[in-house]
Coordinates of C-alpha atoms and ligand atoms in Angstrom, one line a residue:
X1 CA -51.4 30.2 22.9
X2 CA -49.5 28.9 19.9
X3 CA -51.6 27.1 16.5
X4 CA -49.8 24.4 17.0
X5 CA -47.2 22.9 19.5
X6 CA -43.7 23.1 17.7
X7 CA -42.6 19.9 16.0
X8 CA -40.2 18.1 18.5
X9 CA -36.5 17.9 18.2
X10 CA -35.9 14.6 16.3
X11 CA -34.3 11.9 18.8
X12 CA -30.2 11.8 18.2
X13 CA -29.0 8.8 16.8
X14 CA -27.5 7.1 19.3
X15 CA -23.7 7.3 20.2
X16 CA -21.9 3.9 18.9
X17 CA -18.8 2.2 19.4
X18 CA -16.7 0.8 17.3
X19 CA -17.9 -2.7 18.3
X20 CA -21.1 -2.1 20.2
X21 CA -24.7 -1.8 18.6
X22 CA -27.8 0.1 19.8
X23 CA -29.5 -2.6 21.7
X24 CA -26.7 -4.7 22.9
X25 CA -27.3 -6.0 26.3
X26 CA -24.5 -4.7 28.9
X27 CA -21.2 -6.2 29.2
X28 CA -21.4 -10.1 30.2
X29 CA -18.6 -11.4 29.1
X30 CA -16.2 -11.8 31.7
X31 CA -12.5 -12.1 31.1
X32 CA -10.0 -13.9 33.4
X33 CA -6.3 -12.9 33.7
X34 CA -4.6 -16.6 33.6
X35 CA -1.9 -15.2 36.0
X36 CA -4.7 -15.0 38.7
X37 CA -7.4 -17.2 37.6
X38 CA -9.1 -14.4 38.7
X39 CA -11.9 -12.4 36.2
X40 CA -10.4 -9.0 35.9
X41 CA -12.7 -7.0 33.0
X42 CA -15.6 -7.6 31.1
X43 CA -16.6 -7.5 27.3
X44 CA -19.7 -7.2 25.5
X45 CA -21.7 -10.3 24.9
X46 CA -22.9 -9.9 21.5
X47 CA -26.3 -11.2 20.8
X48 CA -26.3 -13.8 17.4
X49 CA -29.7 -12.1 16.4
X50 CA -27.2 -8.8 16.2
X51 CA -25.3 -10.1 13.2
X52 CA -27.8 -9.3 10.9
X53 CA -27.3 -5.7 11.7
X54 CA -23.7 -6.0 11.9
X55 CA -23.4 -7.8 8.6
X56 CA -25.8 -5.3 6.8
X57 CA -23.4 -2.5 7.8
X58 CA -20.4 -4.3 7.0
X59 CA -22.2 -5.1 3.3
X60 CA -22.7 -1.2 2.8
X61 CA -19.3 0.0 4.1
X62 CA -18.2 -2.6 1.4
X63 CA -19.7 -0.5 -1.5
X64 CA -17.4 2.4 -1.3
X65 CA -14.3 0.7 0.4
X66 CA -13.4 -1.5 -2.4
X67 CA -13.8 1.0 -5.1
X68 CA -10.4 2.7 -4.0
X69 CA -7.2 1.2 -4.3
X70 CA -5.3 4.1 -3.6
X71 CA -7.3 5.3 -0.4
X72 CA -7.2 1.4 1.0
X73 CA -3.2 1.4 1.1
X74 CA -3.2 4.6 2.3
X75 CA -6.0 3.5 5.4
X76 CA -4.0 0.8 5.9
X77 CA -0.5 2.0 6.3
X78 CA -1.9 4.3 8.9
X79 CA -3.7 1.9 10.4
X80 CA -0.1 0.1 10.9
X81 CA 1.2 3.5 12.5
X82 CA -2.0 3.6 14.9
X83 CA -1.2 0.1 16.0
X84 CA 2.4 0.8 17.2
X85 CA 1.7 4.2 18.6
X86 CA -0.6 1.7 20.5
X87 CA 1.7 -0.5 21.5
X88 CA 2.2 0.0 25.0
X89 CA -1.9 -0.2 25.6
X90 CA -2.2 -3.4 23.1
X91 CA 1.0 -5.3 25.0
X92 CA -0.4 -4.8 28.2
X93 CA -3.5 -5.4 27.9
X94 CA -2.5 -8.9 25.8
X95 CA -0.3 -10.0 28.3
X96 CA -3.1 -9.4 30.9
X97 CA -5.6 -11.6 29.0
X98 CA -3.6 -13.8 27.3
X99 CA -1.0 -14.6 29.9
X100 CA 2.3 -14.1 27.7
X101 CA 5.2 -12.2 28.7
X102 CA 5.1 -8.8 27.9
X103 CA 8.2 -9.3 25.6
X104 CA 6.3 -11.8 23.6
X105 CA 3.3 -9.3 23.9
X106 CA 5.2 -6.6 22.0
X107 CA 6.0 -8.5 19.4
X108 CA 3.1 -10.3 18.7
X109 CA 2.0 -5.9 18.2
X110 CA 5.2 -5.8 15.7
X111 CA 3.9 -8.6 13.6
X112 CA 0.1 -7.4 13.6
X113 CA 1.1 -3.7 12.3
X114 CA 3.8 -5.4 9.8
X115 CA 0.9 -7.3 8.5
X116 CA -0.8 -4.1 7.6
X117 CA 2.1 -2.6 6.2
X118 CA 3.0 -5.6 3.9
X119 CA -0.4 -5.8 2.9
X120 CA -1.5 -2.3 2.8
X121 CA 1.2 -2.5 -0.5
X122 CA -0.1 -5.4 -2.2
X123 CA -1.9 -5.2 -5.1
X124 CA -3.4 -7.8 -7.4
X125 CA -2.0 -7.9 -11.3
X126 CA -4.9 -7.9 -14.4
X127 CA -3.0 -10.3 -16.6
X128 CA -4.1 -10.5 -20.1
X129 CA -4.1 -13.9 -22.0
X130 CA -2.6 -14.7 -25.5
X131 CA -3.0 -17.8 -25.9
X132 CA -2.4 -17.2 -30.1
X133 CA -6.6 -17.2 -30.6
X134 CA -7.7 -14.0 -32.4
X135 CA -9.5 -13.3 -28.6
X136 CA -8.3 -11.0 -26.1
X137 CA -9.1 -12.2 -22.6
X138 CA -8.3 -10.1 -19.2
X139 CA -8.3 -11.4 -16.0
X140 CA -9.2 -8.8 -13.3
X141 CA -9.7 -9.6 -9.7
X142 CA -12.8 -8.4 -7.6
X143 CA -13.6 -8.5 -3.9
X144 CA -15.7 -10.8 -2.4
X145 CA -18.1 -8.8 0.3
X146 CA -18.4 -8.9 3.7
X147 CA -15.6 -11.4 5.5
X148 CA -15.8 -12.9 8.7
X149 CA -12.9 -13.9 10.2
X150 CA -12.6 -16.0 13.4
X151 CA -9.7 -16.7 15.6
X152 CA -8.0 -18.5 18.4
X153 CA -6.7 -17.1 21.8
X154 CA -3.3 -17.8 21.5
X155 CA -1.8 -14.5 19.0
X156 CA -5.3 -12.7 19.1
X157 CA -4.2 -9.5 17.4
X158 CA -1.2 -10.9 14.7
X159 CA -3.9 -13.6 14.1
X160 CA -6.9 -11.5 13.3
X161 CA -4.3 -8.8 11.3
X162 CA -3.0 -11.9 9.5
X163 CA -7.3 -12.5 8.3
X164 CA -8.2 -8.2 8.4
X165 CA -5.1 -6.9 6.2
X166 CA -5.0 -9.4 3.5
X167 CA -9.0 -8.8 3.3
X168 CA -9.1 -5.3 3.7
X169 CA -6.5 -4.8 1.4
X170 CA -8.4 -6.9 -1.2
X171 CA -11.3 -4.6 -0.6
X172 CA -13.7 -6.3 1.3
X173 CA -14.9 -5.7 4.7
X174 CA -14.6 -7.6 7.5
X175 CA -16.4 -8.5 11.0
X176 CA -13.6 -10.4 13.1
X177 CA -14.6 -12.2 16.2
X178 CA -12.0 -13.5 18.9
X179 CA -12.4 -15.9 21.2
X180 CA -14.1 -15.2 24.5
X181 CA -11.1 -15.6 26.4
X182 CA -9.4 -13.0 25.0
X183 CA -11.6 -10.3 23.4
X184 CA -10.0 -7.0 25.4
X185 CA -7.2 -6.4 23.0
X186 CA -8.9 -7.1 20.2
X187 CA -11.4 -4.6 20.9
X188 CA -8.9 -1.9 21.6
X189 CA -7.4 -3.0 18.4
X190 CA -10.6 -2.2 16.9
X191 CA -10.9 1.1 17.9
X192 CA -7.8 2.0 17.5
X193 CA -8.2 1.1 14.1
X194 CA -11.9 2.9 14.0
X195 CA -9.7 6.0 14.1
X196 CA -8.2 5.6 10.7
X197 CA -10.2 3.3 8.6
X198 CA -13.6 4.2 7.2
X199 CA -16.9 3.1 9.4
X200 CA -18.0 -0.3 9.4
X201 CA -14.9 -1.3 7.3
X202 CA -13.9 -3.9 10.3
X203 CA -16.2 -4.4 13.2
X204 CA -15.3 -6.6 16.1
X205 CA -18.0 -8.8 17.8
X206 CA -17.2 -10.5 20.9
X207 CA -19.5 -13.0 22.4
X208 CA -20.0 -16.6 23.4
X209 CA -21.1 -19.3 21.2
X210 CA -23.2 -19.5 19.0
X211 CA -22.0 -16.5 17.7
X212 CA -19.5 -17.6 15.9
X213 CA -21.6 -20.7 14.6
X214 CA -24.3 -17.6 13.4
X215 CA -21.2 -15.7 11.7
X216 CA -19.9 -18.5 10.1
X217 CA -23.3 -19.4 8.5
X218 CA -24.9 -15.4 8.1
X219 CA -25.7 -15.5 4.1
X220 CA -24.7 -12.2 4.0
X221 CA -20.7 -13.0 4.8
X222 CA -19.2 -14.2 1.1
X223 CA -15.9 -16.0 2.9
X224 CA -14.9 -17.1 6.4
X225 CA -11.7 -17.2 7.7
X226 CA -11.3 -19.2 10.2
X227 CA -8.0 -20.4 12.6
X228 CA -8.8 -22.7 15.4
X229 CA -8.8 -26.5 16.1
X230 CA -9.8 -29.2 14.1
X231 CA -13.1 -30.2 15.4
X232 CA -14.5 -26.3 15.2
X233 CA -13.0 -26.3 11.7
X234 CA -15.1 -28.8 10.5
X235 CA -18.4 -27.4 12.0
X236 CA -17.5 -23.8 10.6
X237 CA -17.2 -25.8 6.9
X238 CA -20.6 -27.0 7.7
X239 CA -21.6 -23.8 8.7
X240 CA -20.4 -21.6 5.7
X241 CA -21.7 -24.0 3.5
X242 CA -25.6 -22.8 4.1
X243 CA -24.6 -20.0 1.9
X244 CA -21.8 -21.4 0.0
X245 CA -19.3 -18.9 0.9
X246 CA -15.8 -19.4 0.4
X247 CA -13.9 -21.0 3.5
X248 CA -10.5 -21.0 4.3
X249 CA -9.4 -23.2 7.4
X250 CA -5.7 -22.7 9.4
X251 CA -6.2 -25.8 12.2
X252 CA -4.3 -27.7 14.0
X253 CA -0.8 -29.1 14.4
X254 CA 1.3 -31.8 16.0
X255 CA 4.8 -31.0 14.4
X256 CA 7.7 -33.1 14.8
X257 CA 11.3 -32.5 15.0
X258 CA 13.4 -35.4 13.6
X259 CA 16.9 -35.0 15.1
X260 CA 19.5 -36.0 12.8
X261 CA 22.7 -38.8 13.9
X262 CA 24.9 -35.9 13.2
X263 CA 23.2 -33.6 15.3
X264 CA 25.2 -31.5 18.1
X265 CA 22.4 -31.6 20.9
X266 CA 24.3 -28.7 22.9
X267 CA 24.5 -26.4 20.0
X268 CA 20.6 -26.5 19.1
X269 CA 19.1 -27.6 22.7
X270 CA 17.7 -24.0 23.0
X271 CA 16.4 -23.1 19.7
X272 CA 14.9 -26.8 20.2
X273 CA 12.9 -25.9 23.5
X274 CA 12.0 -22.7 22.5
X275 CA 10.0 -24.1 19.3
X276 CA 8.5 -26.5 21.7
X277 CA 8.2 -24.1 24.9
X278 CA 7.3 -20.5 23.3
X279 CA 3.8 -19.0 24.3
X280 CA 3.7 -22.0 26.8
X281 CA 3.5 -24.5 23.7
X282 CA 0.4 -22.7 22.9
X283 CA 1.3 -22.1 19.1
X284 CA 0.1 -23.9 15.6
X285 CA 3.3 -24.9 14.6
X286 CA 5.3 -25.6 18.1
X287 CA 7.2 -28.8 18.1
X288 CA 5.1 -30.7 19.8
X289 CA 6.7 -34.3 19.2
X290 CA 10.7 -34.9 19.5
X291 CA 11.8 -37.8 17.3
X292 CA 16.0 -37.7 18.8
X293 CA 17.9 -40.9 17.5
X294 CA 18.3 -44.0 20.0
X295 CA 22.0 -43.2 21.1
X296 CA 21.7 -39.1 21.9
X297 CA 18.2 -39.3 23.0
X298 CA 19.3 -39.4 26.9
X299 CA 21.3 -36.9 26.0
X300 CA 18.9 -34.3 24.5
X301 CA 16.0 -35.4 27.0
X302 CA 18.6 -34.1 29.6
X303 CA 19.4 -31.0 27.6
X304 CA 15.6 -30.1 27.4
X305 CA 14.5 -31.4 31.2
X306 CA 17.6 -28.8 32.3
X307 CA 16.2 -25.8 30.4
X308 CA 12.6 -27.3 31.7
X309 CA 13.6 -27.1 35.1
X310 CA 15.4 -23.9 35.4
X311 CA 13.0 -21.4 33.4
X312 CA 11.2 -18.5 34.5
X313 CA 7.6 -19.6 35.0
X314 CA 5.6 -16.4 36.3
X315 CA 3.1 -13.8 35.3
X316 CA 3.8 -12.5 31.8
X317 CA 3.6 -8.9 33.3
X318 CA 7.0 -9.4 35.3
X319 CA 10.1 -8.4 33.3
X320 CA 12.2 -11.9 34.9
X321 CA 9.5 -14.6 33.4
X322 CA 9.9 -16.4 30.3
X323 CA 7.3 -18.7 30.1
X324 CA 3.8 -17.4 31.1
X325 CA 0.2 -19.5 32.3
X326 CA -1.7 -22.2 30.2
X327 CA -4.4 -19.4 28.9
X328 CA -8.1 -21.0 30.2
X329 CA -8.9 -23.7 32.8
X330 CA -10.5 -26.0 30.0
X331 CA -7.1 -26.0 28.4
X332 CA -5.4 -26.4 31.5
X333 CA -7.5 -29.4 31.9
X334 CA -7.1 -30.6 28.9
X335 CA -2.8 -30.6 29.2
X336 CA -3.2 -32.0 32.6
X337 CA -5.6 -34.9 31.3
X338 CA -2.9 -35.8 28.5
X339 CA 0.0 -35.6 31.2
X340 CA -1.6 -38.0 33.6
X341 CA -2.6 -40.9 30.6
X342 CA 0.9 -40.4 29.2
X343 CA 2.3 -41.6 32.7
X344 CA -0.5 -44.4 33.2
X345 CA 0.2 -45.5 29.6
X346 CA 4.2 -45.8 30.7
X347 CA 5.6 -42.6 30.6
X348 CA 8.5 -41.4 32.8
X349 CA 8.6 -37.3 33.7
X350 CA 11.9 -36.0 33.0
X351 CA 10.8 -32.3 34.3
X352 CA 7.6 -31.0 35.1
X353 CA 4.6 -33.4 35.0
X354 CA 2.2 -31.5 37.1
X355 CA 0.4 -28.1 38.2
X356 CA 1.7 -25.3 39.9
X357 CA 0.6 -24.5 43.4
X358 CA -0.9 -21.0 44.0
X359 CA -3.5 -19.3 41.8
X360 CA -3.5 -18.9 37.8
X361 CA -3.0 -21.8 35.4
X362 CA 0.5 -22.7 35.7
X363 CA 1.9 -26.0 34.1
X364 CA 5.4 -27.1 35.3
X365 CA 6.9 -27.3 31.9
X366 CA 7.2 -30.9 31.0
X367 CA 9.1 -33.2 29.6
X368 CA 8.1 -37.1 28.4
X369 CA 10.1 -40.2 27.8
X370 CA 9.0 -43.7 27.7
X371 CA 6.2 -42.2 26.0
X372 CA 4.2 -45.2 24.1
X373 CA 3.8 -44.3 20.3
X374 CA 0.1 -43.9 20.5
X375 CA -0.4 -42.5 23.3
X376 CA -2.8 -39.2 22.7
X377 CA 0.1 -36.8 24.1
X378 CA 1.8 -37.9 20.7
X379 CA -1.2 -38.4 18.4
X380 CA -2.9 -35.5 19.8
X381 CA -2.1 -31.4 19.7
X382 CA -1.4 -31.0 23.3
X383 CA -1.2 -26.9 23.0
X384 CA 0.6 -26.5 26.3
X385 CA 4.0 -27.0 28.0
X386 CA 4.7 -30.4 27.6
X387 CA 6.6 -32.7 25.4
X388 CA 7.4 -35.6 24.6
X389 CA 10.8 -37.3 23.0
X390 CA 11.0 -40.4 21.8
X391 CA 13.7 -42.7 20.5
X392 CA 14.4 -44.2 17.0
X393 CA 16.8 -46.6 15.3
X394 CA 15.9 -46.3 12.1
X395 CA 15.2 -42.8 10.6
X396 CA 12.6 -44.2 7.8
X397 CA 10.4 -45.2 11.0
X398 CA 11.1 -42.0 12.2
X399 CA 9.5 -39.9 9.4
X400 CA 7.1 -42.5 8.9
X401 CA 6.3 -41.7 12.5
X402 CA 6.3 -38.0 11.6
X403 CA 4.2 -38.3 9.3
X404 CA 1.1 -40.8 10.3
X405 CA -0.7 -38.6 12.5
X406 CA -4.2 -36.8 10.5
X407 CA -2.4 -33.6 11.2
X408 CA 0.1 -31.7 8.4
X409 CA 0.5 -28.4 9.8
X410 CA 4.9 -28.0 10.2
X411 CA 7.4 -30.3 10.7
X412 CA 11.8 -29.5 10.9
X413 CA 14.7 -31.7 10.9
X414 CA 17.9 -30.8 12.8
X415 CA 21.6 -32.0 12.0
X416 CA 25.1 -30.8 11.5
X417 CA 24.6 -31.0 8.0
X418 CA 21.6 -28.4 6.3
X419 CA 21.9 -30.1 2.6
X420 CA 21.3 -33.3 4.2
X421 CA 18.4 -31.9 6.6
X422 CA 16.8 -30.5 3.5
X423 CA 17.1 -33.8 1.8
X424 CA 15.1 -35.3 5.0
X425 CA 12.6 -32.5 5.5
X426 CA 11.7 -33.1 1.9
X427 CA 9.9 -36.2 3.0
X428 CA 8.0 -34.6 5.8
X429 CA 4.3 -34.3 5.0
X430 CA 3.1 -31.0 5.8
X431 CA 2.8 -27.3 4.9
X432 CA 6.2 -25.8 6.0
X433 CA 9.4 -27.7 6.6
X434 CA 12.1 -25.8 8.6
X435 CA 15.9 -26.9 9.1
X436 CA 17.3 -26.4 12.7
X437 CA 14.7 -24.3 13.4
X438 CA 11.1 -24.3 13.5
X439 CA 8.0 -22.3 13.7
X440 CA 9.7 -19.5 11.8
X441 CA 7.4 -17.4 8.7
X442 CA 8.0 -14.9 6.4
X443 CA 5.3 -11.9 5.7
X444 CA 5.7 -13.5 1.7
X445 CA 5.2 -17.0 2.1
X446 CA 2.0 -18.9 2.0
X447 CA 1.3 -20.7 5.1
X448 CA -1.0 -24.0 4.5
X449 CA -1.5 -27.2 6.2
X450 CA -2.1 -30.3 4.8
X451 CA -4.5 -33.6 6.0
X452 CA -6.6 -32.0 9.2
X453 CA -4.5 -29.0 9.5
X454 CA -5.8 -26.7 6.8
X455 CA -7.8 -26.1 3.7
X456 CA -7.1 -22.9 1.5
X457 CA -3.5 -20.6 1.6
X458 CA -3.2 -17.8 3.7
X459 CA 0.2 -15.5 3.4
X460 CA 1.8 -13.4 0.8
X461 CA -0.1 -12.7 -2.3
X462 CA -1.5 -15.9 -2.1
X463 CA -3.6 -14.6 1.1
X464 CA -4.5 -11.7 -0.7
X465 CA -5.8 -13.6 -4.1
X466 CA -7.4 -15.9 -1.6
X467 CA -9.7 -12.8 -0.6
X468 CA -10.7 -12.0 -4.4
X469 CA -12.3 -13.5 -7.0
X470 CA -11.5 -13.5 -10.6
X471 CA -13.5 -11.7 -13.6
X472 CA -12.8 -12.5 -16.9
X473 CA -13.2 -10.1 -20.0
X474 CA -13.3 -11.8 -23.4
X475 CA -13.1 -9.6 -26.7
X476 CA -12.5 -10.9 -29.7
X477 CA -9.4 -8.8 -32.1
X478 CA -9.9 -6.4 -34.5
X479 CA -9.3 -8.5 -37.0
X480 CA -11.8 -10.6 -36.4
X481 CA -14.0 -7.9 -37.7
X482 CA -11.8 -7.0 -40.3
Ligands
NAD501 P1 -11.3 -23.2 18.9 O1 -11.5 -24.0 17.6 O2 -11.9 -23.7 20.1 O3 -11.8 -21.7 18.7 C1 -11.4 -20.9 17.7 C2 -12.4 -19.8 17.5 O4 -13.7 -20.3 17.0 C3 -12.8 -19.0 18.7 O5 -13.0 -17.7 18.4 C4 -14.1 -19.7 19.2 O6 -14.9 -18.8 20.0 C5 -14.8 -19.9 17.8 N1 -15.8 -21.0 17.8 C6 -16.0 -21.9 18.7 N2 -17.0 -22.7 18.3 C7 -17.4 -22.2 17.1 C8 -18.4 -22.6 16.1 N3 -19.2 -23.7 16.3 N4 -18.5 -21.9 14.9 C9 -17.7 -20.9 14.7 N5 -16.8 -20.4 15.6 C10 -16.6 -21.1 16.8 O7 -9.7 -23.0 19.1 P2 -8.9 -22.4 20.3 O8 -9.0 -23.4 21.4 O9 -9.4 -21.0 20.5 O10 -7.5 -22.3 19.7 C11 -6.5 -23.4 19.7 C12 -6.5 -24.1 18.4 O11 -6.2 -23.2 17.3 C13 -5.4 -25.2 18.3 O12 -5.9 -26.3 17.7 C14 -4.4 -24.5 17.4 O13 -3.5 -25.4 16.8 C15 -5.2 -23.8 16.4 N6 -4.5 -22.7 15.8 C16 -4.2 -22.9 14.4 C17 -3.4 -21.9 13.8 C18 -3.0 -22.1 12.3 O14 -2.6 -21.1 11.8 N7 -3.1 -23.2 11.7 C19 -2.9 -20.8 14.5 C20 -3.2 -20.7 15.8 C21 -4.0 -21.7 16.5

């Protein structure tokens, strides 16, 4: 008989995921494919109490990873190459969730490995002042910590990459949660990602409310990033502030597209629908008003009612449709609700105006006349396939009209003449104002709404400075001492 027994083997750690934690409870979360309206996966269902785990790890990953310049643009160039080697998995699986056509699904994958790329290349500049003092003052710039970044269902992945690369790239980490009607591709993205960045660099939680609430307010998290609507907006402010961390807000929209006197209806009619139409209206910065001048207006309501009635409407997964289902039955809902008070408030359908029979959450695409000035379909983000045109006489009504909802996302003005169209855009009251077409971005630019629609800049360098913070190095010259 031995002395003593033999010491036993020390318990393995257990084997995590990416995105799950020891102690999570089992998948809950179940997804629905809009196409169907039928639940077709599951996700994890992250407990809130979780977060302080998660956000301890992100806070310790952050110690090495923002230390190295050179090893972050390297992660993250690869991490853009992991993403499109993924493409066919991410597409399909977006489409599936999401509801979009599978064309749209691939290049909403473009945009989210482009974002890496651009920002896997941006760098912050240390500036030094001379301001003619016998002082010598740097300015350096210095991550922030742990970021948690929160985003809509309608472009999960190029929404989340627009919040991850500019943060990562800064040198922070970052826990990203999507919304609970689409967290499948964004946990794929996650660990195809896991593959090339360094552990706990991004984690993706997926859960119901409150966890985002709990994110947003964790003291541990130093900014939140948030894209959603409005009202969440505001409670994610009050949130953050708990622990004073830095908050940057992309909401809402209602654009408008003022249509010009001397605008050819014909020529612009589908660029028109498609900024109204795209991802079933389910984007920021769709047109979601039409302001058309009194004499064409029958004439572009027609043009848009034609292209209303004739498009594709079908599963995003079959290579014919062009216009996809309303993602969740709460939005469906809500487009429905704003449908039916437009018509009791006056309206006339000039396509569309109702569901379509058979399963998923399908919206005839709509169009509006007769639609009363304040009624909520043109005060209000609708977010789905329906829009409204209205008439002016006057175009100073018109972009007052533009311009007096609480929303300041977009806005474009159409017309045979650009110079003139810029001269009119000029007056629009928002954060991007496009010319004969809309809803268009470039990697470079900032992207910010005014009023409701936004606090803070996102995009281009301005994205990534929103991410750091500055420290300042005084010195005084040498011939001070002297
Ligand atoms: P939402 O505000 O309901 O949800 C957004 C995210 O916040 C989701 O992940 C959700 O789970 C989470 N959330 C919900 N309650 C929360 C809380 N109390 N605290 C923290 N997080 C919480 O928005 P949605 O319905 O998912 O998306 C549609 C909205 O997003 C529209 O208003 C649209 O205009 C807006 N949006 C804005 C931009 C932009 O860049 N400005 C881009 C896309 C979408």
């Amino acid at each position: 008989m031995p002395k003593s027994e033999p010491e036993p083997e020390p318990e393995p750690e257990p084997e995590r995921e990416p995105d799950r934690l020891p102690g999570q409870r089992a998948a809950q979360l179940a997804v629905v494919d809009p196409a169907t309206g039928e639940a077709f996966d599951e996700a994890p269902d992250l407990q809130p109490d979780l977060l302080d785990t998660v956000v301890d790890r992100s806070r310790r990953a952050w110690r090495s990873w923002r230390g190295d310049p050179a090893a972050r643009t390297a992660a993250l160039r690869a991490a853009a190459g992991a993403v499109e080697a993924a493409g066919d998995d991410l597409a399909r699986l977006l489409t599936r969730e999401q509801g979009k056509p599978l064309a749209e699904s691939y290049a909403e994958v473009a945009r989210t490995a482009a974002r890496l790329r651009y920002f896997a290349d941006l760098a912050p500049k240390t500036r030094r002042i001379a301001d003619g003092r016998p002082v010598h003052s740097e300015i350096r710039w210095r991550s922030l910590g742990p970021v948690a970044a929160i985003v809509p269902w309608n472009f999960p992945l190029q929404l989340a990459a627009a919040k991850f690369a500019p943060a990562l790239a800064a040198g922070n980490t970052v826990v990203l949660k999507p919304s609970p009607f689409t967290p499948l591709a964004t946990r794929l993205l996650g660990s195809v990602l896991a593959a090339v960045l360094p552990e706990d660099v991004l984690t993706v939680v997926t859960g119901r409310e409150p966890l985002g609430a709990r994110l947003a307010s964790h003291p541990g998290i130093r900014h939140v990033t948030f894209t959603g609507s409005v009202p969440t907006g505001r409670a994610v402010a009050e949130a953050a502030a708990a622990s004073l961390a830095r908050v940057t807000l992309e909401l809402g929209g209602n654009d408008a597209a003022v249509l010009l006197d001397d605008v050819e209806v014909d020529r612009i009619a589908d660029r028109l629908f498609w900024s109204a139409f795209r991802n079933c209206g389910q984007v920021c910065m769709a047109v979601k008003r039409v302001y058309a001048p009194a004499r064409l207006h029958a004439q572009v309501v027609e043009a848009l009612a034609e292209r209303a009635r004739t498009v594709v409407v079908g599963p995003g997964l079959d290579p014919d449709t062009r216009l996809g289902p309303v993602n969740n039955a709460p939005q469906l809902a809500r487009v429905e609700q704003l449908t039916q008070r437009a018509l009791a408030d006056g309206a006339r359908v000039a396509a569309g105006g109702h569901r379509l029979s058979g399963p998923g959450y399908f919206f005839a695409p709509t169009i509006l006349t007769h639609v009363p000035p304040d009624s909520q379909v043109v005060t209000e983000e609708q977010f789905g396939p329906v829009l409204p045109v209205l008439p002016y006489r006057n175009l100073d009504e018109a972009l007052d009209a533009a311009n007096g909802t609480g929303f300041g996302l977009g806005g474009s003005v159409w017309g045979s003449d650009p110079d003139r169209a810029e001269a009119v855009a000029g007056r629009l009251e928002c954060g991007t104002a496009w010319i004969n077409h809309h809803a268009e971005l470039s990697l470079g630019q900032p992207f910010a709404g005014v009023k409701d629609s936004g606090v803070g800049v996102a995009g281009g360098p301005w994205g990534l400075y929103g991410n750091l913070r500055p420290f300042v190095v005084h010195r005084p010259g040498e011939e001070a001492w002297s």
